[in-house]
């Protein structure tokens, strides 16, 4: 039996960087046109740089967090951030 998401589902989106590139532009477009009554995204940047798309995404009212340091520690930080923010779903953008 499939379970429908809550009316507003918090989703974590992991991306490597927010430099001025095609994938980053697609992420911004997705975030800008999402169903705001259903999805509450939080963006996690795993490598940096924060770059060109950081401010435009924040202007949409979306939290952007840079995970710094060793990749294994970043995975642990990502997990802890998801728990602390009540994230219900996540996906990797890149």
CSV table of N, CA and C in Angstrom, one decimal:
chain,number,residue,atom,x,y,z
A,1,UNK,N,0.8,-1.2,0.0
A,1,UNK,CA,0.0,0.0,0.0
A,1,UNK,C,0.9,1.2,0.0
A,2,UNK,N,0.7,2.1,-0.9
A,2,UNK,CA,1.4,3.4,-1.1
A,2,UNK,C,0.9,4.4,-0.1
A,3,UNK,N,1.8,5.1,0.5
A,3,UNK,CA,1.5,6.2,1.5
A,3,UNK,C,1.7,7.5,0.8
A,4,UNK,N,0.7,8.3,0.8
A,4,UNK,CA,0.8,9.7,0.3
A,4,UNK,C,1.6,10.6,1.2
A,5,UNK,N,2.4,11.5,0.6
A,5,UNK,CA,3.1,12.4,1.5
A,5,UNK,C,2.2,13.3,2.3
A,6,UNK,N,2.6,13.9,3.4
A,6,UNK,CA,1.9,14.9,4.1
A,6,UNK,C,1.6,16.0,3.2
A,7,UNK,N,0.6,16.9,3.6
A,7,UNK,CA,0.3,18.0,2.7
A,7,UNK,C,1.5,18.9,2.4
A,8,UNK,N,2.4,19.1,3.3
A,8,UNK,CA,3.6,19.8,3.0
A,8,UNK,C,4.8,18.9,3.5
A,9,UNK,N,5.5,18.4,2.5
A,9,UNK,CA,6.6,17.4,2.8
A,9,UNK,C,7.9,18.1,2.7
A,10,UNK,N,8.8,18.0,3.7
A,10,UNK,CA,10.1,18.6,3.7
A,10,UNK,C,11.0,17.6,2.9
A,11,UNK,N,11.7,18.2,1.9
A,11,UNK,CA,12.6,17.4,1.0
A,11,UNK,C,14.0,18.0,1.1
A,12,UNK,N,15.0,17.2,1.2
A,12,UNK,CA,16.4,17.6,1.2
A,12,UNK,C,16.9,17.3,-0.2
A,13,UNK,N,17.6,18.3,-0.8
A,13,UNK,CA,18.1,18.2,-2.1
A,13,UNK,C,19.7,18.4,-2.0
A,14,UNK,N,20.4,17.3,-2.4
A,14,UNK,CA,21.9,17.4,-2.3
A,14,UNK,C,22.4,17.7,-3.7
A,15,UNK,N,23.3,18.6,-3.7
A,15,UNK,CA,24.0,19.0,-5.0
A,15,UNK,C,25.4,19.3,-4.7
A,16,UNK,N,26.3,19.1,-5.6
A,16,UNK,CA,27.7,19.3,-5.4
A,16,UNK,C,28.1,20.7,-5.3
A,17,UNK,N,27.6,21.6,-6.1
A,17,UNK,CA,28.0,23.0,-6.0
A,17,UNK,C,26.8,23.9,-6.6
A,18,UNK,N,26.9,25.2,-6.4
A,18,UNK,CA,25.9,26.1,-6.9
A,18,UNK,C,26.6,27.1,-7.9
A,19,UNK,N,27.6,26.7,-8.6
A,19,UNK,CA,28.2,27.5,-9.6
A,19,UNK,C,27.3,27.8,-10.7
A,20,UNK,N,27.7,28.7,-11.6
A,20,UNK,CA,26.8,29.0,-12.8
A,20,UNK,C,26.9,28.0,-13.9
A,21,UNK,N,26.1,27.0,-13.8
A,21,UNK,CA,26.1,25.9,-14.7
A,21,UNK,C,24.7,25.4,-15.1
A,22,UNK,N,24.6,24.5,-16.0
A,22,UNK,CA,23.3,24.1,-16.5
A,22,UNK,C,22.5,23.3,-15.5
A,23,UNK,N,23.1,22.4,-14.8
A,23,UNK,CA,22.4,21.6,-13.8
A,23,UNK,C,21.9,22.5,-12.6
A,24,UNK,N,22.7,23.5,-12.3
A,24,UNK,CA,22.4,24.4,-11.2
A,24,UNK,C,21.2,25.3,-11.6
A,25,UNK,N,21.2,25.7,-12.9
A,25,UNK,CA,20.1,26.5,-13.4
A,25,UNK,C,18.8,25.7,-13.4
A,26,UNK,N,18.9,24.4,-13.8
A,26,UNK,CA,17.7,23.5,-13.7
A,26,UNK,C,17.2,23.3,-12.3
A,27,UNK,N,18.1,23.2,-11.4
A,27,UNK,CA,17.7,23.1,-10.0
A,27,UNK,C,16.9,24.4,-9.5
A,28,UNK,N,17.5,25.5,-9.9
A,28,UNK,CA,16.8,26.8,-9.5
A,28,UNK,C,15.4,26.8,-10.2
A,29,UNK,N,15.3,26.5,-11.4
A,29,UNK,CA,14.0,26.5,-12.1
A,29,UNK,C,13.0,25.5,-11.4
A,30,UNK,N,13.5,24.4,-11.1
A,30,UNK,CA,12.7,23.4,-10.3
A,30,UNK,C,12.2,24.0,-9.0
A,31,UNK,N,13.1,24.6,-8.3
A,31,UNK,CA,12.7,25.1,-7.0
A,31,UNK,C,11.7,26.3,-7.1
A,32,UNK,N,12.0,27.1,-8.1
A,32,UNK,CA,11.1,28.3,-8.4
A,32,UNK,C,9.7,27.9,-8.7
A,33,UNK,N,9.5,26.8,-9.4
A,33,UNK,CA,8.2,26.4,-9.9
A,33,UNK,C,7.6,25.2,-9.2
A,34,UNK,N,8.2,24.9,-8.1
A,34,UNK,CA,7.6,23.7,-7.3
A,34,UNK,C,6.2,24.0,-6.8
A,35,UNK,N,5.5,23.0,-6.4
A,35,UNK,CA,4.2,23.2,-5.7
A,35,UNK,C,4.5,23.6,-4.3
A,36,UNK,N,4.4,24.9,-4.0
A,36,UNK,CA,4.7,25.4,-2.7
A,36,UNK,C,3.8,25.0,-1.6
A,37,UNK,N,2.6,24.5,-1.9
A,37,UNK,CA,1.7,24.0,-0.9
A,37,UNK,C,2.0,22.5,-0.5
A,38,UNK,N,2.9,21.9,-1.3
A,38,UNK,CA,3.2,20.5,-1.1
A,38,UNK,C,4.6,20.2,-0.7
A,39,UNK,N,5.6,21.0,-1.2
A,39,UNK,CA,7.0,20.7,-1.0
A,39,UNK,C,7.7,21.8,-0.3
A,40,UNK,N,8.5,21.5,0.7
A,40,UNK,CA,9.3,22.5,1.4
A,40,UNK,C,10.8,22.0,1.2
A,41,UNK,N,11.5,22.5,0.3
A,41,UNK,CA,12.9,22.0,0.0
A,41,UNK,C,13.9,22.7,0.9
A,42,UNK,N,15.0,21.9,1.2
A,42,UNK,CA,16.2,22.4,1.8
A,42,UNK,C,17.3,21.9,1.0
A,43,UNK,N,18.2,22.8,0.6
A,43,UNK,CA,19.3,22.5,-0.3
A,43,UNK,C,20.6,22.3,0.5
A,44,UNK,N,21.3,21.2,0.2
A,44,UNK,CA,22.6,20.9,0.9
A,44,UNK,C,23.6,20.8,-0.2
A,45,UNK,N,24.7,21.6,-0.1
A,45,UNK,CA,25.8,21.7,-1.1
A,45,UNK,C,26.9,20.9,-0.5
A,46,UNK,N,27.4,19.8,-1.2
A,46,UNK,CA,28.3,18.9,-0.6
A,46,UNK,C,29.8,19.3,-0.8
A,47,UNK,N,30.1,20.0,-1.9
A,47,UNK,CA,31.5,20.4,-2.2
A,47,UNK,C,31.8,21.8,-2.2
A,48,UNK,N,30.8,22.6,-2.6
A,48,UNK,CA,31.1,24.0,-2.9
A,48,UNK,C,31.6,24.2,-4.3
A,49,UNK,N,31.8,25.3,-4.8
A,49,UNK,CA,31.5,26.6,-4.1
A,49,UNK,C,30.0,26.9,-4.0
A,50,UNK,N,29.6,27.8,-3.1
A,50,UNK,CA,28.2,28.2,-3.1
A,50,UNK,C,27.8,28.8,-4.4
A,51,UNK,N,28.6,29.8,-4.8
A,51,UNK,CA,28.5,30.3,-6.2
A,51,UNK,C,27.3,31.1,-6.5
A,52,UNK,N,27.1,31.2,-7.8
A,52,UNK,CA,26.1,32.1,-8.5
A,52,UNK,C,24.7,31.9,-8.0
A,53,UNK,N,24.3,30.6,-7.8
A,53,UNK,CA,22.9,30.3,-7.6
A,53,UNK,C,22.5,30.3,-6.1
A,54,UNK,N,23.5,30.6,-5.2
A,54,UNK,CA,23.2,30.6,-3.8
A,54,UNK,C,22.2,31.7,-3.4
A,55,UNK,N,22.4,32.9,-3.8
A,55,UNK,CA,21.5,34.0,-3.5
A,55,UNK,C,20.1,33.9,-4.1
A,56,UNK,N,20.1,33.6,-5.4
A,56,UNK,CA,18.7,33.4,-6.0
A,56,UNK,C,17.9,32.3,-5.4
A,57,UNK,N,18.5,31.2,-4.9
A,57,UNK,CA,17.8,30.2,-4.3
A,57,UNK,C,17.3,30.7,-2.9
A,58,UNK,N,18.2,31.3,-2.2
A,58,UNK,CA,17.8,31.9,-0.9
A,58,UNK,C,16.7,32.9,-1.0
A,59,UNK,N,16.7,33.7,-2.1
A,59,UNK,CA,15.6,34.7,-2.3
A,59,UNK,C,14.2,34.0,-2.5
A,60,UNK,N,14.2,32.7,-2.9
A,60,UNK,CA,13.0,32.0,-2.9
A,60,UNK,C,12.5,31.5,-1.6
A,61,UNK,N,13.3,31.9,-0.5
A,61,UNK,CA,12.9,31.5,0.8
A,61,UNK,C,13.3,30.1,1.2
A,62,UNK,N,14.3,29.6,0.5
A,62,UNK,CA,14.8,28.2,0.6
A,62,UNK,C,16.1,28.2,1.4
A,63,UNK,N,16.3,27.4,2.4
A,63,UNK,CA,17.5,27.3,3.1
A,63,UNK,C,18.6,26.6,2.3
A,64,UNK,N,19.8,27.1,2.3
A,64,UNK,CA,20.9,26.5,1.6
A,64,UNK,C,22.0,26.3,2.6
A,65,UNK,N,22.5,25.0,2.8
A,65,UNK,CA,23.6,24.7,3.7
A,65,UNK,C,24.8,24.1,3.0
A,66,UNK,N,26.0,24.6,3.3
A,66,UNK,CA,27.2,24.1,2.8
A,66,UNK,C,27.7,23.1,3.8
A,67,UNK,N,28.0,21.9,3.3
A,67,UNK,CA,28.6,20.8,4.2
A,67,UNK,C,30.0,20.8,3.9
A,68,UNK,N,30.9,21.2,4.8
A,68,UNK,CA,32.3,21.3,4.6
A,68,UNK,C,33.0,20.2,5.3
A,69,UNK,N,34.2,19.8,4.7
A,69,UNK,CA,35.1,18.9,5.3
A,69,UNK,C,35.1,17.5,4.6
A,70,UNK,N,35.5,16.5,5.3
A,70,UNK,CA,35.7,15.2,4.7
A,70,UNK,C,34.4,14.6,4.3
A,71,UNK,N,34.3,13.9,3.1
A,71,UNK,CA,33.1,13.4,2.6
A,71,UNK,C,32.3,12.5,3.6
A,72,UNK,N,33.0,11.6,4.4
A,72,UNK,CA,32.3,10.8,5.3
A,72,UNK,C,31.7,11.6,6.4
A,73,UNK,N,32.4,12.7,6.9
A,73,UNK,CA,31.8,13.6,7.9
A,73,UNK,C,30.6,14.3,7.3
A,74,UNK,N,30.7,14.7,6.0
A,74,UNK,CA,29.6,15.4,5.4
A,74,UNK,C,28.3,14.5,5.3
A,75,UNK,N,28.5,13.2,5.1
A,75,UNK,CA,27.4,12.3,5.1
A,75,UNK,C,26.7,12.3,6.5
A,76,UNK,N,27.5,12.3,7.5
A,76,UNK,CA,27.0,12.3,8.9
A,76,UNK,C,26.3,13.6,9.1
A,77,UNK,N,26.9,14.7,8.7
A,77,UNK,CA,26.3,16.1,8.9
A,77,UNK,C,25.0,16.2,8.2
A,78,UNK,N,25.0,15.7,6.9
A,78,UNK,CA,23.7,15.7,6.1
A,78,UNK,C,22.6,14.9,6.8
A,79,UNK,N,23.0,13.7,7.4
A,79,UNK,CA,22.0,12.9,8.1
A,79,UNK,C,21.4,13.6,9.3
A,80,UNK,N,22.3,14.3,10.1
A,80,UNK,CA,21.9,15.0,11.3
A,80,UNK,C,21.1,16.2,10.9
A,81,UNK,N,21.5,16.9,9.9
A,81,UNK,CA,20.7,18.1,9.4
A,81,UNK,C,19.3,17.7,9.0
A,82,UNK,N,19.2,16.5,8.3
A,82,UNK,CA,17.9,16.0,7.8
A,82,UNK,C,17.0,15.7,9.0
A,83,UNK,N,17.6,15.0,10.0
A,83,UNK,CA,16.8,14.7,11.2
A,83,UNK,C,16.4,16.0,12.0
A,84,UNK,N,17.3,16.9,12.1
A,84,UNK,CA,17.0,18.1,12.9
A,84,UNK,C,15.9,19.0,12.2
A,85,UNK,N,15.9,18.9,10.9
A,85,UNK,CA,14.9,19.7,10.1
A,85,UNK,C,13.6,18.9,9.7
A,86,UNK,N,13.5,17.7,10.2
A,86,UNK,CA,12.3,16.9,9.9
A,86,UNK,C,12.1,16.6,8.5
A,87,UNK,N,13.2,16.3,7.8
A,87,UNK,CA,13.2,16.0,6.3
A,87,UNK,C,12.5,14.6,6.2
A,88,UNK,N,11.6,14.5,5.2
A,88,UNK,CA,10.9,13.3,5.0
A,88,UNK,C,11.3,12.6,3.7
A,89,UNK,N,11.9,13.3,2.8
A,89,UNK,CA,12.4,12.7,1.6
A,89,UNK,C,13.7,13.4,1.2
A,90,UNK,N,14.5,12.7,0.4
A,90,UNK,CA,15.7,13.4,-0.1
A,90,UNK,C,16.1,12.9,-1.5
A,91,UNK,N,16.8,13.7,-2.3
A,91,UNK,CA,17.3,13.2,-3.5
A,91,UNK,C,18.6,13.9,-3.9
A,92,UNK,N,19.4,13.3,-4.7
A,92,UNK,CA,20.6,13.9,-5.2
A,92,UNK,C,20.3,14.5,-6.5
A,93,UNK,N,20.6,15.8,-6.7
A,93,UNK,CA,20.3,16.5,-7.9
A,93,UNK,C,21.2,16.1,-9.0
A,94,UNK,N,22.5,16.0,-8.8
A,94,UNK,CA,23.4,15.8,-9.9
A,94,UNK,C,23.5,14.4,-10.3
